[in-house]
Amino acid sequence: MAEADSVAVIGLGRFGSALAVELMAGGTEVLGIDLEEDLVQALNGQLTQVVRADSTKEEALRQLAIDEFDRVVVAIGGDVSASILTCSVLLSMQIPVIWAKAVDDRHGLILEQLGVHHVIYPEKDMGRRVAHLVRGAALDYIEVAPGYALVKTAAPSLLHGKRLGDTGIRASHGITIAAYQHDDEPWRNADNNTLLHDGDTVLVVGPTSSAEAFAQLR
């Protein structure tokens, strides 16, 4: 029986291997699966278990007790047909939660139509994130939902030396400051009594356009 905090990752290319290793670092047990022997060998000893198998074959997955996992990530990117077939097999096995990587919109649409629970676009999402960083306004950027973003940026001068509750930024700029950092101190939750200074860093939450506009302030 799979452990409660365990994930199977199918496809151990750049994205899948990075995901699997990061999950392991966070204390999650990981079963890694790939058809390519060199990819399997490269992760030998780094995951709880890593095996060579054809994920498009239901019998192969059942032999690995995939049906005992609550969460499976299909990280196959190079072979769209294999990705689709693997997801179809997992759905027929009634895996509770399936995450699958899509290489483009067409691939993603097919996965959604199959009934995959979570379709992700790593390349597209990273491209958007880097574009915001390249503009130079944000120190970091994450779109947490369509049209809604979390932005890390320098506290603009209009906040310096003022209580956050006195600035009226939610009404004037349509964003919320969720947390702040002074120098190299630990991050702290922001509230109405928070006093910000020149050099502070803030986490801004709000509609993407509003958060981006706020990050442009100096």
mmCIF file with all atom_site columns, C-alpha atoms in Angstrom:
data_model
loop_
_atom_site.group_PDB
_atom_site.id
_atom_site.type_symbol
_atom_site.label_atom_id
_atom_site.label_alt_id
_atom_site.label_comp_id
_atom_site.label_asym_id
_atom_site.label_entity_id
_atom_site.label_seq_id
_atom_site.pdbx_PDB_ins_code
_atom_site.Cartn_x
_atom_site.Cartn_y
_atom_site.Cartn_z
_atom_site.occupancy
_atom_site.B_iso_or_equiv
_atom_site.pdbx_formal_charge
_atom_site.auth_seq_id
_atom_site.auth_comp_id
_atom_site.auth_asym_id
_atom_site.auth_atom_id
_atom_site.pdbx_PDB_model_num
ATOM 1   C CA . MET A 1 1   ? 0.000   0.000  0.000   1.00 0.00 ? 1   MET A CA 1
ATOM 2   C CA . ALA A 1 2   ? 1.349   3.454  -0.936  1.00 0.00 ? 2   ALA A CA 1
ATOM 3   C CA . GLU A 1 3   ? 2.185   5.799  1.938   1.00 0.00 ? 3   GLU A CA 1
ATOM 4   C CA . ALA A 1 4   ? -0.240  8.638  2.670   1.00 0.00 ? 4   ALA A CA 1
ATOM 5   C CA . ASP A 1 5   ? 2.329   11.238 1.602   1.00 0.00 ? 5   ASP A CA 1
ATOM 6   C CA . SER A 1 6   ? 3.489   9.619  -1.618  1.00 0.00 ? 6   SER A CA 1
ATOM 7   C CA . VAL A 1 7   ? 3.368   10.549 -5.290  1.00 0.00 ? 7   VAL A CA 1
ATOM 8   C CA . ALA A 1 8   ? 4.076   8.647  -8.486  1.00 0.00 ? 8   ALA A CA 1
ATOM 9   C CA . VAL A 1 9   ? 5.835   10.677 -11.180 1.00 0.00 ? 9   VAL A CA 1
ATOM 10  C CA . ILE A 1 10  ? 5.643   9.251  -14.701 1.00 0.00 ? 10  ILE A CA 1
ATOM 11  C CA . GLY A 1 11  ? 8.155   10.757 -17.113 1.00 0.00 ? 11  GLY A CA 1
ATOM 12  C CA . LEU A 1 12  ? 11.590  11.640 -15.761 1.00 0.00 ? 12  LEU A CA 1
ATOM 13  C CA . GLY A 1 13  ? 12.818  14.243 -18.212 1.00 0.00 ? 13  GLY A CA 1
ATOM 14  C CA . ARG A 1 14  ? 13.946  17.687 -17.033 1.00 0.00 ? 14  ARG A CA 1
ATOM 15  C CA . PHE A 1 15  ? 10.563  18.664 -15.590 1.00 0.00 ? 15  PHE A CA 1
ATOM 16  C CA . GLY A 1 16  ? 9.631   15.284 -14.138 1.00 0.00 ? 16  GLY A CA 1
ATOM 17  C CA . SER A 1 17  ? 13.019  14.643 -12.534 1.00 0.00 ? 17  SER A CA 1
ATOM 18  C CA . ALA A 1 18  ? 13.168  18.146 -11.025 1.00 0.00 ? 18  ALA A CA 1
ATOM 19  C CA . LEU A 1 19  ? 9.648   17.705 -9.644  1.00 0.00 ? 19  LEU A CA 1
ATOM 20  C CA . ALA A 1 20  ? 10.421  14.269 -8.222  1.00 0.00 ? 20  ALA A CA 1
ATOM 21  C CA . VAL A 1 21  ? 13.638  15.406 -6.523  1.00 0.00 ? 21  VAL A CA 1
ATOM 22  C CA . GLU A 1 22  ? 11.916  18.471 -5.060  1.00 0.00 ? 22  GLU A CA 1
ATOM 23  C CA . LEU A 1 23  ? 9.082   16.321 -3.688  1.00 0.00 ? 23  LEU A CA 1
ATOM 24  C CA . MET A 1 24  ? 11.655  14.050 -2.060  1.00 0.00 ? 24  MET A CA 1
ATOM 25  C CA . ALA A 1 25  ? 13.407  17.060 -0.533  1.00 0.00 ? 25  ALA A CA 1
ATOM 26  C CA . GLY A 1 26  ? 10.090  18.048 1.039   1.00 0.00 ? 26  GLY A CA 1
ATOM 27  C CA . GLY A 1 27  ? 9.636   14.645 2.656   1.00 0.00 ? 27  GLY A CA 1
ATOM 28  C CA . THR A 1 28  ? 7.255   13.091 0.118   1.00 0.00 ? 28  THR A CA 1
ATOM 29  C CA . GLU A 1 29  ? 7.843   9.488  -0.940  1.00 0.00 ? 29  GLU A CA 1
ATOM 30  C CA . VAL A 1 30  ? 8.234   9.299  -4.727  1.00 0.00 ? 30  VAL A CA 1
ATOM 31  C CA . LEU A 1 31  ? 7.922   6.466  -7.215  1.00 0.00 ? 31  LEU A CA 1
ATOM 32  C CA . GLY A 1 32  ? 9.565   7.511  -10.475 1.00 0.00 ? 32  GLY A CA 1
ATOM 33  C CA . ILE A 1 33  ? 8.705   5.779  -13.758 1.00 0.00 ? 33  ILE A CA 1
ATOM 34  C CA . ASP A 1 34  ? 10.169  6.165  -17.228 1.00 0.00 ? 34  ASP A CA 1
ATOM 35  C CA . LEU A 1 35  ? 10.657  4.024  -20.309 1.00 0.00 ? 35  LEU A CA 1
ATOM 36  C CA . GLU A 1 36  ? 14.204  5.306  -20.876 1.00 0.00 ? 36  GLU A CA 1
ATOM 37  C CA . GLU A 1 37  ? 16.803  3.309  -18.962 1.00 0.00 ? 37  GLU A CA 1
ATOM 38  C CA . ASP A 1 38  ? 19.326  6.177  -18.818 1.00 0.00 ? 38  ASP A CA 1
ATOM 39  C CA . LEU A 1 39  ? 16.797  8.481  -17.136 1.00 0.00 ? 39  LEU A CA 1
ATOM 40  C CA . VAL A 1 40  ? 15.933  5.775  -14.620 1.00 0.00 ? 40  VAL A CA 1
ATOM 41  C CA . GLN A 1 41  ? 19.605  5.153  -13.836 1.00 0.00 ? 41  GLN A CA 1
ATOM 42  C CA . ALA A 1 42  ? 20.279  8.874  -13.442 1.00 0.00 ? 42  ALA A CA 1
ATOM 43  C CA . LEU A 1 43  ? 17.793  9.035  -10.551 1.00 0.00 ? 43  LEU A CA 1
ATOM 44  C CA . ASN A 1 44  ? 18.745  5.743  -8.947  1.00 0.00 ? 44  ASN A CA 1
ATOM 45  C CA . GLY A 1 45  ? 19.165  6.347  -5.218  1.00 0.00 ? 45  GLY A CA 1
ATOM 46  C CA . GLN A 1 46  ? 17.594  9.809  -5.341  1.00 0.00 ? 46  GLN A CA 1
ATOM 47  C CA . LEU A 1 47  ? 13.954  8.673  -5.181  1.00 0.00 ? 47  LEU A CA 1
ATOM 48  C CA . THR A 1 48  ? 12.153  6.197  -2.948  1.00 0.00 ? 48  THR A CA 1
ATOM 49  C CA . GLN A 1 49  ? 11.881  3.894  -5.950  1.00 0.00 ? 49  GLN A CA 1
ATOM 50  C CA . VAL A 1 50  ? 12.616  4.427  -9.636  1.00 0.00 ? 50  VAL A CA 1
ATOM 51  C CA . VAL A 1 51  ? 11.737  1.861  -12.294 1.00 0.00 ? 51  VAL A CA 1
ATOM 52  C CA . ARG A 1 52  ? 11.725  1.383  -16.036 1.00 0.00 ? 52  ARG A CA 1
ATOM 53  C CA . ALA A 1 53  ? 8.214   0.650  -17.311 1.00 0.00 ? 53  ALA A CA 1
ATOM 54  C CA . ASP A 1 54  ? 5.827   1.389  -20.170 1.00 0.00 ? 54  ASP A CA 1
ATOM 55  C CA . SER A 1 55  ? 3.203   3.634  -18.584 1.00 0.00 ? 55  SER A CA 1
ATOM 56  C CA . THR A 1 56  ? 0.816   3.195  -21.518 1.00 0.00 ? 56  THR A CA 1
ATOM 57  C CA . LYS A 1 57  ? 0.267   -0.431 -20.439 1.00 0.00 ? 57  LYS A CA 1
ATOM 58  C CA . GLU A 1 58  ? -2.236  -0.880 -17.620 1.00 0.00 ? 58  GLU A CA 1
ATOM 59  C CA . GLU A 1 59  ? -0.745  -4.201 -16.542 1.00 0.00 ? 59  GLU A CA 1
ATOM 60  C CA . ALA A 1 60  ? 2.681   -2.591 -16.094 1.00 0.00 ? 60  ALA A CA 1
ATOM 61  C CA . LEU A 1 61  ? 1.201   0.112  -13.867 1.00 0.00 ? 61  LEU A CA 1
ATOM 62  C CA . ARG A 1 62  ? -0.802  -2.392 -11.832 1.00 0.00 ? 62  ARG A CA 1
ATOM 63  C CA . GLN A 1 63  ? 2.365   -4.390 -11.191 1.00 0.00 ? 63  GLN A CA 1
ATOM 64  C CA . LEU A 1 64  ? 3.805   -1.203 -9.687  1.00 0.00 ? 64  LEU A CA 1
ATOM 65  C CA . ALA A 1 65  ? 0.670   -0.750 -7.535  1.00 0.00 ? 65  ALA A CA 1
ATOM 66  C CA . ILE A 1 66  ? -0.102  2.618  -9.104  1.00 0.00 ? 66  ILE A CA 1
ATOM 67  C CA . ASP A 1 67  ? -3.757  2.061  -8.227  1.00 0.00 ? 67  ASP A CA 1
ATOM 68  C CA . GLU A 1 68  ? -2.768  2.466  -4.565  1.00 0.00 ? 68  GLU A CA 1
ATOM 69  C CA . PHE A 1 69  ? -1.512  6.034  -5.120  1.00 0.00 ? 69  PHE A CA 1
ATOM 70  C CA . ASP A 1 70  ? -3.846  8.962  -4.489  1.00 0.00 ? 70  ASP A CA 1
ATOM 71  C CA . ARG A 1 71  ? -1.721  11.333 -6.599  1.00 0.00 ? 71  ARG A CA 1
ATOM 72  C CA . VAL A 1 72  ? 0.020   10.700 -9.887  1.00 0.00 ? 72  VAL A CA 1
ATOM 73  C CA . VAL A 1 73  ? 1.878   13.232 -12.025 1.00 0.00 ? 73  VAL A CA 1
ATOM 74  C CA . VAL A 1 74  ? 2.227   12.531 -15.746 1.00 0.00 ? 74  VAL A CA 1
ATOM 75  C CA . ALA A 1 75  ? 5.284   14.570 -16.726 1.00 0.00 ? 75  ALA A CA 1
ATOM 76  C CA . ILE A 1 76  ? 5.709   13.086 -20.205 1.00 0.00 ? 76  ILE A CA 1
ATOM 77  C CA . GLY A 1 77  ? 6.450   15.890 -22.655 1.00 0.00 ? 77  GLY A CA 1
ATOM 78  C CA . GLY A 1 78  ? 8.286   14.546 -25.668 1.00 0.00 ? 78  GLY A CA 1
ATOM 79  C CA . ASP A 1 79  ? 5.718   11.930 -26.680 1.00 0.00 ? 79  ASP A CA 1
ATOM 80  C CA . VAL A 1 80  ? 2.220   13.421 -26.691 1.00 0.00 ? 80  VAL A CA 1
ATOM 81  C CA . SER A 1 81  ? 0.600   10.105 -27.621 1.00 0.00 ? 81  SER A CA 1
ATOM 82  C CA . ALA A 1 82  ? 2.251   8.384  -24.656 1.00 0.00 ? 82  ALA A CA 1
ATOM 83  C CA . SER A 1 83  ? 1.070   11.187 -22.375 1.00 0.00 ? 83  SER A CA 1
ATOM 84  C CA . ILE A 1 84  ? -2.522  10.860 -23.561 1.00 0.00 ? 84  ILE A CA 1
ATOM 85  C CA . LEU A 1 85  ? -2.530  7.053  -23.385 1.00 0.00 ? 85  LEU A CA 1
ATOM 86  C CA . THR A 1 86  ? -0.992  7.092  -19.911 1.00 0.00 ? 86  THR A CA 1
ATOM 87  C CA . CYS A 1 87  ? -3.612  9.529  -18.641 1.00 0.00 ? 87  CYS A CA 1
ATOM 88  C CA . SER A 1 88  ? -6.363  7.417  -20.182 1.00 0.00 ? 88  SER A CA 1
ATOM 89  C CA . VAL A 1 89  ? -5.060  4.323  -18.392 1.00 0.00 ? 89  VAL A CA 1
ATOM 90  C CA . LEU A 1 90  ? -4.800  6.166  -15.067 1.00 0.00 ? 90  LEU A CA 1
ATOM 91  C CA . LEU A 1 91  ? -8.342  7.480  -15.409 1.00 0.00 ? 91  LEU A CA 1
ATOM 92  C CA . SER A 1 92  ? -9.629  3.980  -16.129 1.00 0.00 ? 92  SER A CA 1
ATOM 93  C CA . MET A 1 93  ? -7.852  2.881  -12.933 1.00 0.00 ? 93  MET A CA 1
ATOM 94  C CA . GLN A 1 94  ? -9.752  5.650  -11.095 1.00 0.00 ? 94  GLN A CA 1
ATOM 95  C CA . ILE A 1 95  ? -6.697  7.373  -9.649  1.00 0.00 ? 95  ILE A CA 1
ATOM 96  C CA . PRO A 1 96  ? -8.169  10.092 -7.356  1.00 0.00 ? 96  PRO A CA 1
ATOM 97  C CA . VAL A 1 97  ? -5.930  12.981 -8.446  1.00 0.00 ? 97  VAL A CA 1
ATOM 98  C CA . ILE A 1 98  ? -4.010  13.176 -11.715 1.00 0.00 ? 98  ILE A CA 1
ATOM 99  C CA . TRP A 1 99  ? -1.721  16.050 -12.677 1.00 0.00 ? 99  TRP A CA 1
ATOM 100 C CA . ALA A 1 100 ? -0.483  16.105 -16.267 1.00 0.00 ? 100 ALA A CA 1
ATOM 101 C CA . LYS A 1 101 ? 1.984   18.256 -18.167 1.00 0.00 ? 101 LYS A CA 1
ATOM 102 C CA . ALA A 1 102 ? 0.794   19.679 -21.493 1.00 0.00 ? 102 ALA A CA 1
ATOM 103 C CA . VAL A 1 103 ? 3.252   20.842 -24.133 1.00 0.00 ? 103 VAL A CA 1
ATOM 104 C CA . ASP A 1 104 ? 0.748   23.092 -25.914 1.00 0.00 ? 104 ASP A CA 1
ATOM 105 C CA . ASP A 1 105 ? -2.902  24.182 -25.860 1.00 0.00 ? 105 ASP A CA 1
ATOM 106 C CA . ARG A 1 106 ? -4.068  21.356 -28.133 1.00 0.00 ? 106 ARG A CA 1
ATOM 107 C CA . HIS A 1 107 ? -2.426  18.739 -25.930 1.00 0.00 ? 107 HIS A CA 1
ATOM 108 C CA . GLY A 1 108 ? -3.904  20.384 -22.847 1.00 0.00 ? 108 GLY A CA 1
ATOM 109 C CA . LEU A 1 109 ? -7.395  20.468 -24.351 1.00 0.00 ? 109 LEU A CA 1
ATOM 110 C CA . ILE A 1 110 ? -7.270  16.731 -25.054 1.00 0.00 ? 110 ILE A CA 1
ATOM 111 C CA . LEU A 1 111 ? -6.144  16.026 -21.487 1.00 0.00 ? 111 LEU A CA 1
ATOM 112 C CA . GLU A 1 112 ? -8.960  18.176 -20.111 1.00 0.00 ? 112 GLU A CA 1
ATOM 113 C CA . GLN A 1 113 ? -11.505 16.425 -22.329 1.00 0.00 ? 113 GLN A CA 1
ATOM 114 C CA . LEU A 1 114 ? -10.245 13.067 -21.071 1.00 0.00 ? 114 LEU A CA 1
ATOM 115 C CA . GLY A 1 115 ? -11.004 14.215 -17.541 1.00 0.00 ? 115 GLY A CA 1
ATOM 116 C CA . VAL A 1 116 ? -7.507  14.856 -16.162 1.00 0.00 ? 116 VAL A CA 1
ATOM 117 C CA . HIS A 1 117 ? -7.957  16.735 -12.897 1.00 0.00 ? 117 HIS A CA 1
ATOM 118 C CA . HIS A 1 118 ? -5.096  19.232 -13.231 1.00 0.00 ? 118 HIS A CA 1
ATOM 119 C CA . VAL A 1 119 ? -3.424  20.194 -16.515 1.00 0.00 ? 119 VAL A CA 1
ATOM 120 C CA . ILE A 1 120 ? -0.235  22.235 -16.193 1.00 0.00 ? 120 ILE A CA 1
ATOM 121 C CA . TYR A 1 121 ? 1.823   24.151 -18.744 1.00 0.00 ? 121 TYR A CA 1
ATOM 122 C CA . PRO A 1 122 ? 5.342   24.482 -17.246 1.00 0.00 ? 122 PRO A CA 1
ATOM 123 C CA . GLU A 1 123 ? 6.957   26.138 -20.273 1.00 0.00 ? 123 GLU A CA 1
ATOM 124 C CA . LYS A 1 124 ? 4.132   28.617 -20.799 1.00 0.00 ? 124 LYS A CA 1
ATOM 125 C CA . ASP A 1 125 ? 3.895   29.475 -17.091 1.00 0.00 ? 125 ASP A CA 1
ATOM 126 C CA . MET A 1 126 ? 7.662   29.952 -16.795 1.00 0.00 ? 126 MET A CA 1
ATOM 127 C CA . GLY A 1 127 ? 7.672   32.117 -19.915 1.00 0.00 ? 127 GLY A CA 1
ATOM 128 C CA . ARG A 1 128 ? 5.058   34.408 -18.407 1.00 0.00 ? 128 ARG A CA 1
ATOM 129 C CA . ARG A 1 129 ? 6.932   34.590 -15.131 1.00 0.00 ? 129 ARG A CA 1
ATOM 130 C CA . VAL A 1 130 ? 10.256  35.403 -16.756 1.00 0.00 ? 130 VAL A CA 1
ATOM 131 C CA . ALA A 1 131 ? 8.617   38.041 -18.963 1.00 0.00 ? 131 ALA A CA 1
ATOM 132 C CA . HIS A 1 132 ? 7.450   39.886 -15.858 1.00 0.00 ? 132 HIS A CA 1
ATOM 133 C CA . LEU A 1 133 ? 10.905  39.646 -14.305 1.00 0.00 ? 133 LEU A CA 1
ATOM 134 C CA . VAL A 1 134 ? 12.617  40.851 -17.482 1.00 0.00 ? 134 VAL A CA 1
ATOM 135 C CA . ARG A 1 135 ? 10.483  43.997 -17.416 1.00 0.00 ? 135 ARG A CA 1
ATOM 136 C CA . GLY A 1 136 ? 12.379  44.824 -14.241 1.00 0.00 ? 136 GLY A CA 1
ATOM 137 C CA . ALA A 1 137 ? 9.453   45.926 -12.073 1.00 0.00 ? 137 ALA A CA 1
ATOM 138 C CA . ALA A 1 138 ? 8.938   42.726 -10.096 1.00 0.00 ? 138 ALA A CA 1
ATOM 139 C CA . LEU A 1 139 ? 11.496  40.793 -8.068  1.00 0.00 ? 139 LEU A CA 1
ATOM 140 C CA . ASP A 1 140 ? 9.326   37.696 -8.448  1.00 0.00 ? 140 ASP A CA 1
ATOM 141 C CA . TYR A 1 141 ? 5.945   36.940 -9.943  1.00 0.00 ? 141 TYR A CA 1
ATOM 142 C CA . ILE A 1 142 ? 3.439   34.090 -9.645  1.00 0.00 ? 142 ILE A CA 1
ATOM 143 C CA . GLU A 1 143 ? 0.025   33.988 -11.301 1.00 0.00 ? 143 GLU A CA 1
ATOM 144 C CA . VAL A 1 144 ? -1.946  32.107 -8.649  1.00 0.00 ? 144 VAL A CA 1
ATOM 145 C CA . ALA A 1 145 ? -5.116  31.999 -10.777 1.00 0.00 ? 145 ALA A CA 1
ATOM 146 C CA . PRO A 1 146 ? -6.150  33.380 -14.171 1.00 0.00 ? 146 PRO A CA 1
ATOM 147 C CA . GLY A 1 147 ? -6.025  37.163 -13.848 1.00 0.00 ? 147 GLY A CA 1
ATOM 148 C CA . TYR A 1 148 ? -4.794  37.109 -10.236 1.00 0.00 ? 148 TYR A CA 1
ATOM 149 C CA . ALA A 1 149 ? -1.151  37.418 -9.202  1.00 0.00 ? 149 ALA A CA 1
ATOM 150 C CA . LEU A 1 150 ? 1.272   37.459 -6.299  1.00 0.00 ? 150 LEU A CA 1
ATOM 151 C CA . VAL A 1 151 ? 4.120   39.908 -6.898  1.00 0.00 ? 151 VAL A CA 1
ATOM 152 C CA . LYS A 1 152 ? 7.290   40.479 -4.883  1.00 0.00 ? 152 LYS A CA 1
ATOM 153 C CA . THR A 1 153 ? 8.519   44.038 -5.293  1.00 0.00 ? 153 THR A CA 1
ATOM 154 C CA . ALA A 1 154 ? 10.284  46.904 -3.539  1.00 0.00 ? 154 ALA A CA 1
ATOM 155 C CA . ALA A 1 155 ? 8.062   49.013 -1.296  1.00 0.00 ? 155 ALA A CA 1
ATOM 156 C CA . PRO A 1 156 ? 7.371   52.246 -3.245  1.00 0.00 ? 156 PRO A CA 1
ATOM 157 C CA . SER A 1 157 ? 8.012   55.661 -1.725  1.00 0.00 ? 157 SER A CA 1
ATOM 158 C CA . LEU A 1 158 ? 4.307   56.345 -1.143  1.00 0.00 ? 158 LEU A CA 1
ATOM 159 C CA . LEU A 1 159 ? 4.414   53.729 1.646   1.00 0.00 ? 159 LEU A CA 1
ATOM 160 C CA . HIS A 1 160 ? 7.596   54.861 3.373   1.00 0.00 ? 160 HIS A CA 1
ATOM 161 C CA . GLY A 1 161 ? 7.132   55.920 6.984   1.00 0.00 ? 161 GLY A CA 1
ATOM 162 C CA . LYS A 1 162 ? 3.364   55.371 6.978   1.00 0.00 ? 162 LYS A CA 1
ATOM 163 C CA . ARG A 1 163 ? 1.078   52.897 8.692   1.00 0.00 ? 163 ARG A CA 1
ATOM 164 C CA . LEU A 1 164 ? -0.280  50.568 6.041   1.00 0.00 ? 164 LEU A CA 1
ATOM 165 C CA . GLY A 1 165 ? -3.810  51.206 7.277   1.00 0.00 ? 165 GLY A CA 1
ATOM 166 C CA . ASP A 1 166 ? -3.403  54.934 6.593   1.00 0.00 ? 166 ASP A CA 1
ATOM 167 C CA . THR A 1 167 ? -2.261  54.595 2.980   1.00 0.00 ? 167 THR A CA 1
ATOM 168 C CA . GLY A 1 168 ? -5.574  53.535 1.432   1.00 0.00 ? 168 GLY A CA 1
ATOM 169 C CA . ILE A 1 169 ? -3.733  51.484 -1.183  1.00 0.00 ? 169 ILE A CA 1
ATOM 170 C CA . ARG A 1 170 ? -6.475  48.883 -1.472  1.00 0.00 ? 170 ARG A CA 1
ATOM 171 C CA . ALA A 1 171 ? -8.945  51.525 -2.571  1.00 0.00 ? 171 ALA A CA 1
ATOM 172 C CA . SER A 1 172 ? -6.497  53.529 -4.675  1.00 0.00 ? 172 SER A CA 1
ATOM 173 C CA . HIS A 1 173 ? -4.525  50.698 -6.306  1.00 0.00 ? 173 HIS A CA 1
ATOM 174 C CA . GLY A 1 174 ? -6.771  47.644 -5.991  1.00 0.00 ? 174 GLY A CA 1
ATOM 175 C CA . ILE A 1 175 ? -4.159  45.469 -4.283  1.00 0.00 ? 175 ILE A CA 1
ATOM 176 C CA . THR A 1 176 ? -3.404  44.050 -0.851  1.00 0.00 ? 176 THR A CA 1
ATOM 177 C CA . ILE A 1 177 ? 0.018   43.894 0.795   1.00 0.00 ? 177 ILE A CA 1
ATOM 178 C CA . ALA A 1 178 ? 0.142   40.439 2.356   1.00 0.00 ? 178 ALA A CA 1
ATOM 179 C CA . ALA A 1 179 ? 3.663   40.368 3.809   1.00 0.00 ? 179 ALA A CA 1
ATOM 180 C CA . TYR A 1 180 ? 6.870   42.381 4.057   1.00 0.00 ? 180 TYR A CA 1
ATOM 181 C CA . GLN A 1 181 ? 10.579  41.995 4.724   1.00 0.00 ? 181 GLN A CA 1
ATOM 182 C CA . HIS A 1 182 ? 12.951  44.526 6.272   1.00 0.00 ? 182 HIS A CA 1
ATOM 183 C CA . ASP A 1 183 ? 16.600  44.062 5.270   1.00 0.00 ? 183 ASP A CA 1
ATOM 184 C CA . ASP A 1 184 ? 17.460  40.369 5.740   1.00 0.00 ? 184 ASP A CA 1
ATOM 185 C CA . GLU A 1 185 ? 14.986  39.779 8.552   1.00 0.00 ? 185 GLU A CA 1
ATOM 186 C CA . PRO A 1 186 ? 12.365  37.004 8.294   1.00 0.00 ? 186 PRO A CA 1
ATOM 187 C CA . TRP A 1 187 ? 9.196   37.734 6.317   1.00 0.00 ? 187 TRP A CA 1
ATOM 188 C CA . ARG A 1 188 ? 6.249   38.941 8.398   1.00 0.00 ? 188 ARG A CA 1
ATOM 189 C CA . ASN A 1 189 ? 2.522   39.158 7.774   1.00 0.00 ? 189 ASN A CA 1
ATOM 190 C CA . ALA A 1 190 ? 1.407   42.716 7.079   1.00 0.00 ? 190 ALA A CA 1
ATOM 191 C CA . ASP A 1 191 ? -1.484  44.407 8.887   1.00 0.00 ? 191 ASP A CA 1
ATOM 192 C CA . ASN A 1 192 ? -2.876  47.925 9.258   1.00 0.00 ? 192 ASN A CA 1
ATOM 193 C CA . ASN A 1 193 ? -0.191  48.810 11.817  1.00 0.00 ? 193 ASN A CA 1
ATOM 194 C CA . THR A 1 194 ? 2.713   47.738 9.617   1.00 0.00 ? 194 THR A CA 1
ATOM 195 C CA . LEU A 1 195 ? 5.214   50.553 9.058   1.00 0.00 ? 195 LEU A CA 1
ATOM 196 C CA . LEU A 1 196 ? 7.237   50.271 5.862   1.00 0.00 ? 196 LEU A CA 1
ATOM 197 C CA . HIS A 1 197 ? 10.559  51.915 5.056   1.00 0.00 ? 197 HIS A CA 1
ATOM 198 C CA . ASP A 1 198 ? 12.818  52.583 2.095   1.00 0.00 ? 198 ASP A CA 1
ATOM 199 C CA . GLY A 1 199 ? 14.512  49.308 1.164   1.00 0.00 ? 199 GLY A CA 1
ATOM 200 C CA . ASP A 1 200 ? 11.700  47.073 2.395   1.00 0.00 ? 200 ASP A CA 1
ATOM 201 C CA . THR A 1 201 ? 10.312  44.340 0.154   1.00 0.00 ? 201 THR A CA 1
ATOM 202 C CA . VAL A 1 202 ? 6.603   43.524 -0.039  1.00 0.00 ? 202 VAL A CA 1
ATOM 203 C CA . LEU A 1 203 ? 4.375   40.741 -1.359  1.00 0.00 ? 203 LEU A CA 1
ATOM 204 C CA . VAL A 1 204 ? 1.470   42.237 -3.267  1.00 0.00 ? 204 VAL A CA 1
ATOM 205 C CA . VAL A 1 205 ? -1.699  40.272 -4.045  1.00 0.00 ? 205 VAL A CA 1
ATOM 206 C CA . GLY A 1 206 ? -4.414  41.346 -6.463  1.00 0.00 ? 206 GLY A CA 1
ATOM 207 C CA . PRO A 1 207 ? -5.671  41.376 -10.040 1.00 0.00 ? 207 PRO A CA 1
ATOM 208 C CA . THR A 1 208 ? -2.711  40.871 -12.359 1.00 0.00 ? 208 THR A CA 1
ATOM 209 C CA . SER A 1 209 ? -2.981  44.286 -14.014 1.00 0.00 ? 209 SER A CA 1
ATOM 210 C CA . SER A 1 210 ? -3.252  46.068 -10.651 1.00 0.00 ? 210 SER A CA 1
ATOM 211 C CA . ALA A 1 211 ? -0.366  44.133 -9.097  1.00 0.00 ? 211 ALA A CA 1
ATOM 212 C CA . GLU A 1 212 ? 1.828   44.835 -12.133 1.00 0.00 ? 212 GLU A CA 1
ATOM 213 C CA . ALA A 1 213 ? 0.981   48.534 -12.078 1.00 0.00 ? 213 ALA A CA 1
ATOM 214 C CA . PHE A 1 214 ? 1.797   48.731 -8.363  1.00 0.00 ? 214 PHE A CA 1
ATOM 215 C CA . ALA A 1 215 ? 5.155   47.052 -8.961  1.00 0.00 ? 215 ALA A CA 1
ATOM 216 C CA . GLN A 1 216 ? 6.018   49.845 -11.413 1.00 0.00 ? 216 GLN A CA 1
ATOM 217 C CA . LEU A 1 217 ? 5.783   52.478 -8.668  1.00 0.00 ? 217 LEU A CA 1
ATOM 218 C CA . ARG A 1 218 ? 9.010   53.831 -7.243  1.00 0.00 ? 218 ARG A CA 1
#
